[in-house]
Amino acid sequence: MTTLASYASHPGQSRGRLHVEPGGEMRGPRDMFQRDRDRIIHSISFRRLRHKTQVFVSPDGDHFRVRLTHSLEVAQIGRTTARTLGLNEDLTEALCLAHDIGHPPFGHAGEDALEAALDDQGGFDHNAHTLRTLMLLESPYPLFRGLNLSWEMLEGLAKHNGPVDRPGWAMREVDALFALDLPSHASLEAQLAAISDDIAYDNHDIDDGLRAGLLTLDQLLSVSLVKSCWDRVRARYPDLPDDRLLRELVREQIGVMANDLIAATRANIAASGVETVEDVRHFGRTLVGFSPELAVQERELKRFMYATLYHHPEQLAAAARARVIVTGLFRAYHDRPDLMPPEWRDDCALEEPQRSRHIADFIAGMTDRYAEKRHAEIFGEAAFA
Ligand code: MG
């Protein structure tokens, strides 16, 4: 076990959990953040990630990423970089594993549809919904609601993309329950989880995009970061055919990004003078990140991926279908709550905004295939004619 840096999150200095738990803080040989991680892994919402879209909707091929395998890849990058930087590996891992739990079915298309359906009732935000899911909706303990995660874990999920200046209704609700100091920055572990997410999907989406035939190597080589990685890989294996080297290309690029992240973050931390996690929270800007040069290249890669893969006609068609499903389910349940299973039907309020938000909670928890099935039961396949 490597020693934690002074500016890391130390489990012994945690602000604790919302509910005092019988049996004391230690159960078995695990500290606060190790238990947080285990609670995520044992949660139902985590298991549902196996049938939720990352980029490809209900992918036919078993080789494509889904949110579960994406989250594992994020955690793998997060753990390695956290350990190297002297940060808390367990907290980083827990944050990485949980970061996408609030995503509705069908990725961003599903989120857009829920956001539109809740337009008059305060809207829908997947990040706030992660906290709502873990603090209010999933309830595995006998005496309280939620997974009762540590303050540091909840703070990290709330603020992993930076301070929350204008919290929506769902974030305000959980913040009223357990104040998360929303205007400050999050710990370095949370900042690291956020950028590990970027490194993971920037790279695995290239891999999946090539596999799906929606991207070609020629197209990718117009991106400067990819081109420089490809040139090194090509030089290393001059006699091998291109298709033998595609995964080596992705591997090379993950390495370049992770090494840049580690070096740039080390330099940022040293220059900042932060000594504790409280200094990190009030430093005023993010300390974990790429060098300015790599940040420019990474933005270029993202622009390319949006234009080529995320907005590919096949992807847009899948997104349109997803919006029909989510919008249709929302309207159907709103008109007839008896179409929901009893545990959801019985708690469905008559008044707004509770009614719409309750229905959105149900839909947001669905996997892609569960949503498809319920929609087909209610509307039949004719809905897409
Ligand atoms: Mg993600």
XYZ file of C-alpha atoms and ligand atoms in Angstrom:
386
model
C 0.000 0.000 0.000
C 1.486 3.281 -1.068
C 1.264 6.215 1.310
C -1.396 8.788 0.663
C -0.320 12.322 -0.136
C -1.378 14.975 2.372
C -3.826 16.410 -0.208
C -5.486 13.038 -0.807
C -8.815 12.039 0.755
C -8.059 10.158 3.982
C -10.742 7.694 5.061
C -10.042 8.352 8.742
C -10.858 12.040 8.244
C -14.158 11.457 6.458
C -17.111 13.681 7.328
C -19.049 10.455 7.738
C -22.388 9.157 6.553
C -25.845 10.725 6.741
C -27.269 7.938 8.920
C -25.412 6.505 11.880
C -25.146 2.787 11.278
C -25.589 0.168 13.942
C -22.456 -1.881 14.385
C -20.052 1.026 14.129
C -18.065 2.340 11.222
C -15.845 -0.688 10.658
C -17.392 -3.839 9.281
C -14.632 -6.238 8.519
C -11.224 -4.955 7.529
C -12.545 -2.256 5.177
C -12.265 1.486 5.604
C -14.944 4.061 4.753
C -14.187 4.325 1.037
C -13.617 0.610 0.515
C -17.102 0.046 1.882
C -18.479 2.731 -0.435
C -16.951 0.898 -3.381
C -18.403 -2.418 -2.250
C -21.854 -0.871 -1.775
C -21.772 0.322 -5.381
C -20.704 -3.072 -6.698
C -23.466 -4.813 -4.719
C -26.153 -2.330 -5.804
C -28.975 -3.100 -8.209
C -28.421 0.141 -10.107
C -24.836 -0.908 -10.826
C -25.948 -4.284 -12.204
C -28.445 -2.563 -14.478
C -25.551 -0.794 -16.244
C -24.901 -4.036 -18.125
C -27.919 -3.364 -20.336
C -27.636 0.381 -20.695
C -26.306 2.129 -23.776
C -22.865 3.642 -23.745
C -22.774 4.673 -27.403
C -24.374 1.773 -29.233
C -28.039 1.160 -28.432
C -28.759 -2.461 -27.416
C -25.669 -3.547 -29.357
C -26.025 -6.783 -31.292
C -22.389 -7.690 -30.880
C -21.115 -8.956 -27.540
C -17.860 -7.092 -28.099
C -19.244 -3.567 -27.788
C -19.046 -1.528 -24.604
C -22.082 -0.950 -22.450
C -22.203 1.336 -19.424
C -21.065 -1.438 -17.104
C -17.917 -2.311 -19.021
C -17.310 1.402 -19.650
C -17.454 2.023 -15.891
C -14.961 -0.804 -15.287
C -12.560 0.713 -17.821
C -12.928 4.142 -16.197
C -12.185 2.582 -12.795
C -9.128 0.819 -14.157
C -7.647 4.080 -15.461
C -8.706 5.916 -12.297
C -7.121 3.398 -9.935
C -3.772 3.338 -11.693
C -3.461 7.103 -11.951
C -4.700 7.642 -8.374
C -2.115 5.252 -6.992
C 0.656 6.903 -9.000
C -0.344 10.350 -7.750
C -0.609 9.297 -4.087
C -4.391 9.791 -4.102
C -6.963 7.505 -2.544
C -7.370 4.587 -4.922
C -10.502 3.200 -3.265
C -12.427 6.463 -3.344
C -11.366 7.034 -6.952
C -12.475 3.538 -7.899
C -15.830 3.924 -6.141
C -16.464 7.247 -7.891
C -15.527 5.801 -11.284
C -17.784 2.776 -10.836
C -20.733 4.938 -9.779
C -20.353 7.919 -12.094
C -22.870 6.758 -14.737
C -25.485 5.156 -12.466
C -27.971 7.994 -13.059
C -28.062 7.551 -16.828
C -31.473 6.632 -18.232
C -31.745 3.949 -20.929
C -30.427 4.801 -24.415
C -27.671 7.170 -23.323
C -27.985 10.826 -24.158
C -31.004 10.320 -26.396
C -32.896 8.869 -23.422
C -31.750 11.729 -21.242
C -32.878 14.333 -23.781
C -36.311 12.727 -23.958
C -36.711 12.647 -20.156
C -35.466 16.216 -19.922
C -38.146 17.269 -22.425
C -40.850 15.245 -20.641
C -39.996 16.962 -17.329
C -39.630 20.395 -18.902
C -42.472 21.904 -16.830
C -41.477 19.971 -13.693
C -37.872 21.073 -13.306
C -36.172 18.910 -15.952
C -33.924 15.856 -15.660
C -30.171 15.688 -15.154
C -28.305 12.359 -15.151
C -25.692 13.488 -12.644
C -28.240 14.707 -10.098
C -30.093 11.481 -10.778
C -27.024 9.462 -9.778
C -27.240 11.027 -6.314
C -31.012 10.645 -6.216
C -30.647 6.950 -7.074
C -27.956 6.302 -4.470
C -29.483 8.437 -1.685
C -33.225 7.970 -2.141
C -34.326 5.379 -4.682
C -32.268 2.282 -4.016
C -32.869 1.186 -0.465
C -31.041 -1.971 0.639
C -30.873 -1.242 4.389
C -33.570 -1.896 6.965
C -33.502 1.437 8.796
C -32.946 4.165 6.217
C -33.232 5.028 2.525
C -30.267 4.966 0.185
C -26.844 3.348 0.244
C -25.695 5.747 2.984
C -22.427 6.517 1.205
C -19.718 8.688 2.718
C -19.900 12.452 2.373
C -16.741 12.396 0.232
C -18.281 9.913 -2.187
C -21.481 11.924 -2.584
C -19.591 15.188 -2.878
C -17.371 13.653 -5.539
C -20.335 12.434 -7.573
C -22.119 15.778 -7.289
C -19.112 17.885 -8.271
C -16.921 15.665 -10.429
C -17.330 18.068 -13.327
C -16.620 21.069 -11.114
C -18.557 23.192 -8.609
C -22.339 23.112 -8.973
C -23.323 26.772 -9.242
C -26.937 26.354 -10.269
C -28.232 23.094 -8.804
C -31.499 21.817 -10.255
C -34.361 20.486 -8.139
C -32.940 16.969 -7.720
C -29.534 18.214 -6.599
C -31.124 20.775 -4.221
C -33.205 18.000 -2.697
C -30.237 15.737 -1.854
C -28.153 18.737 -0.787
C -30.899 19.690 1.689
C -30.674 16.185 3.122
C -26.879 16.088 3.409
C -25.165 19.413 2.608
C -22.511 18.768 -0.040
C -20.819 22.176 -0.179
C -21.801 22.476 -3.850
C -20.035 25.785 -4.728
C -16.541 24.435 -3.922
C -14.432 22.105 -6.028
C -14.393 18.381 -5.324
C -11.460 16.289 -4.115
C -8.613 15.338 -6.432
C -10.055 11.813 -6.514
C -13.318 13.136 -7.986
C -11.447 15.317 -10.479
C -9.469 12.255 -11.493
C -12.610 10.138 -11.921
C -13.989 12.775 -14.313
C -10.960 12.782 -16.570
C -10.588 8.984 -16.397
C -14.085 8.903 -17.909
C -12.830 11.010 -20.827
C -9.727 8.890 -21.396
C -11.806 5.715 -21.323
C -14.494 6.753 -23.765
C -12.266 8.749 -26.115
C -10.395 5.515 -26.679
C -12.974 2.762 -26.414
C -15.322 4.648 -28.708
C -12.587 4.598 -31.363
C -12.268 0.859 -30.841
C -16.043 0.278 -30.981
C -16.499 2.717 -33.872
C -13.924 0.823 -35.940
C -15.517 -2.502 -35.000
C -18.963 -1.239 -36.018
C -17.613 0.020 -39.336
C -18.786 3.567 -38.553
C -15.194 4.858 -38.502
C -12.210 4.079 -40.686
C -8.513 4.302 -39.910
C -8.091 6.801 -42.754
C -10.669 9.097 -41.210
C -9.058 8.767 -37.785
C -5.645 9.734 -39.112
C -6.950 13.255 -39.778
C -6.819 13.733 -35.984
C -3.361 14.895 -34.880
C -3.244 12.895 -31.624
C -4.269 9.675 -33.367
C -1.821 10.319 -36.189
C 1.156 10.761 -33.851
C 0.248 7.574 -31.953
C -0.245 5.676 -35.203
C 3.158 6.793 -36.539
C 4.879 5.402 -33.435
C 2.961 2.123 -33.590
C 3.665 1.761 -37.328
C 7.385 2.373 -36.749
C 7.429 -0.255 -34.003
C 5.811 -2.943 -36.195
C 6.698 -2.034 -39.792
C 5.876 -5.496 -41.175
C 2.435 -6.064 -39.691
C -0.797 -5.272 -41.542
C -2.863 -2.285 -40.338
C -5.681 -4.334 -38.860
C -3.248 -6.109 -36.510
C -2.260 -2.730 -35.085
C -5.599 -1.054 -34.384
C -5.788 -2.195 -30.784
C -2.156 -1.304 -30.280
C -3.062 2.189 -31.516
C -5.767 2.530 -28.849
C -3.402 1.136 -26.205
C -0.697 3.617 -27.215
C -3.131 6.502 -27.044
C -4.446 5.561 -23.586
C -0.824 5.464 -22.418
C -0.044 8.878 -23.913
C -3.112 10.429 -22.296
C -2.609 8.804 -18.897
C 1.092 9.705 -18.749
C 0.375 13.284 -19.763
C -2.376 13.470 -17.135
C -0.039 12.218 -14.404
C 2.803 14.598 -15.313
C 0.577 17.656 -15.779
C -1.376 16.977 -12.576
C 1.820 16.524 -10.555
C 3.089 19.850 -11.852
C -0.256 21.576 -11.136
C -0.345 20.252 -7.590
C 3.253 21.260 -6.912
C 2.716 24.765 -8.281
C -0.568 25.208 -6.390
C 0.902 24.683 -2.918
C -2.190 22.751 -1.761
C -1.483 20.644 1.305
C -4.862 19.258 2.279
C -8.067 18.218 0.565
C -9.686 21.356 2.010
C -7.060 23.429 0.185
C -7.999 21.521 -2.982
C -11.702 22.292 -2.472
C -11.039 26.009 -2.120
C -8.208 26.402 -4.588
C -10.600 27.897 -7.124
C -9.855 25.731 -10.116
C -9.378 22.135 -11.196
C -5.927 20.691 -10.525
C -6.249 17.350 -12.275
C -5.945 17.585 -16.034
C -3.992 17.232 -19.239
C -1.195 19.575 -20.271
C -2.449 22.525 -22.361
C -0.975 20.888 -25.495
C -2.725 17.568 -24.982
C -5.953 19.316 -23.950
C -6.039 20.989 -27.386
C -5.438 17.666 -29.118
C -8.065 15.917 -27.033
C -10.671 18.537 -27.930
C -9.829 18.004 -31.599
C -10.372 14.260 -31.130
C -13.743 14.875 -29.454
C -14.874 17.173 -32.273
C -13.972 14.463 -34.741
C -15.834 11.800 -32.758
C -18.971 13.941 -32.586
C -18.955 14.667 -36.287
C -18.081 11.145 -37.372
C -19.377 8.654 -34.817
C -21.844 10.223 -32.358
C -23.683 12.005 -35.182
C -23.383 9.186 -37.699
C -26.730 8.630 -39.502
C -27.052 5.161 -37.919
C -26.540 6.639 -34.469
C -29.025 9.434 -35.137
C -31.625 6.899 -36.261
C -31.118 4.872 -33.069
C -31.412 8.067 -31.026
C -34.671 9.007 -32.738
C -36.117 5.577 -31.959
C -34.954 5.897 -28.342
C -36.723 9.231 -27.977
C -39.954 7.691 -29.280
C -39.694 4.920 -26.667
C -38.910 7.142 -23.673
C -41.433 9.827 -24.625
C -44.102 7.200 -25.298
C -43.514 5.434 -21.979
C -43.651 8.696 -20.071
C -46.972 9.731 -21.646
C -48.465 6.281 -21.186
C -47.562 6.057 -17.477
C -48.650 9.633 -16.888
C -52.103 8.880 -18.303
C -52.317 5.435 -16.735
C -50.083 4.813 -13.708
C -51.675 1.346 -13.451
C -49.431 0.331 -16.379
C -46.462 0.508 -13.995
C -45.587 -2.389 -11.681
C -47.404 -2.232 -8.310
C -44.491 -0.834 -6.298
C -44.295 2.147 -8.655
C -48.016 2.486 -9.320
C -48.934 2.606 -5.633
C -46.616 5.524 -4.872
C -47.619 7.583 -7.899
C -48.913 10.981 -6.765
C -51.809 12.839 -8.368
C -50.195 16.239 -8.028
C -47.278 17.733 -9.911
C -44.340 17.855 -9.919
C -44.273 14.672 -7.804
C -46.207 12.636 -10.364
C -43.919 13.373 -13.315
C -40.752 13.035 -11.259
C -41.868 9.675 -9.894
C -42.544 8.378 -13.402
C -39.167 9.700 -14.552
C -37.505 7.855 -11.628
C -39.060 4.633 -12.876
C -38.082 5.186 -16.500
C -34.552 6.392 -15.679
C -33.842 3.135 -13.859
C -34.793 1.014 -16.868
C -32.280 -0.822 -19.001
C -32.527 -0.395 -22.773
C -34.107 -3.775 -23.254
C -36.623 -3.378 -20.403
C -37.747 -0.053 -21.893
C -38.030 -1.649 -25.360
C -40.155 -4.485 -23.938
C -42.518 -2.262 -21.947
C -42.936 0.034 -24.947
C -43.707 -2.876 -27.286
C -46.284 -4.199 -24.793
C -48.082 -0.876 -24.653
C -47.758 0.356 -28.229
C -46.786 -2.648 -30.358
C -44.216 -2.337 -33.120
C -46.607 -0.039 -35.054
C -45.244 2.903 -33.035
C -42.216 3.036 -35.309
C -44.070 2.708 -38.616
Mg -19.018 7.850 -18.307
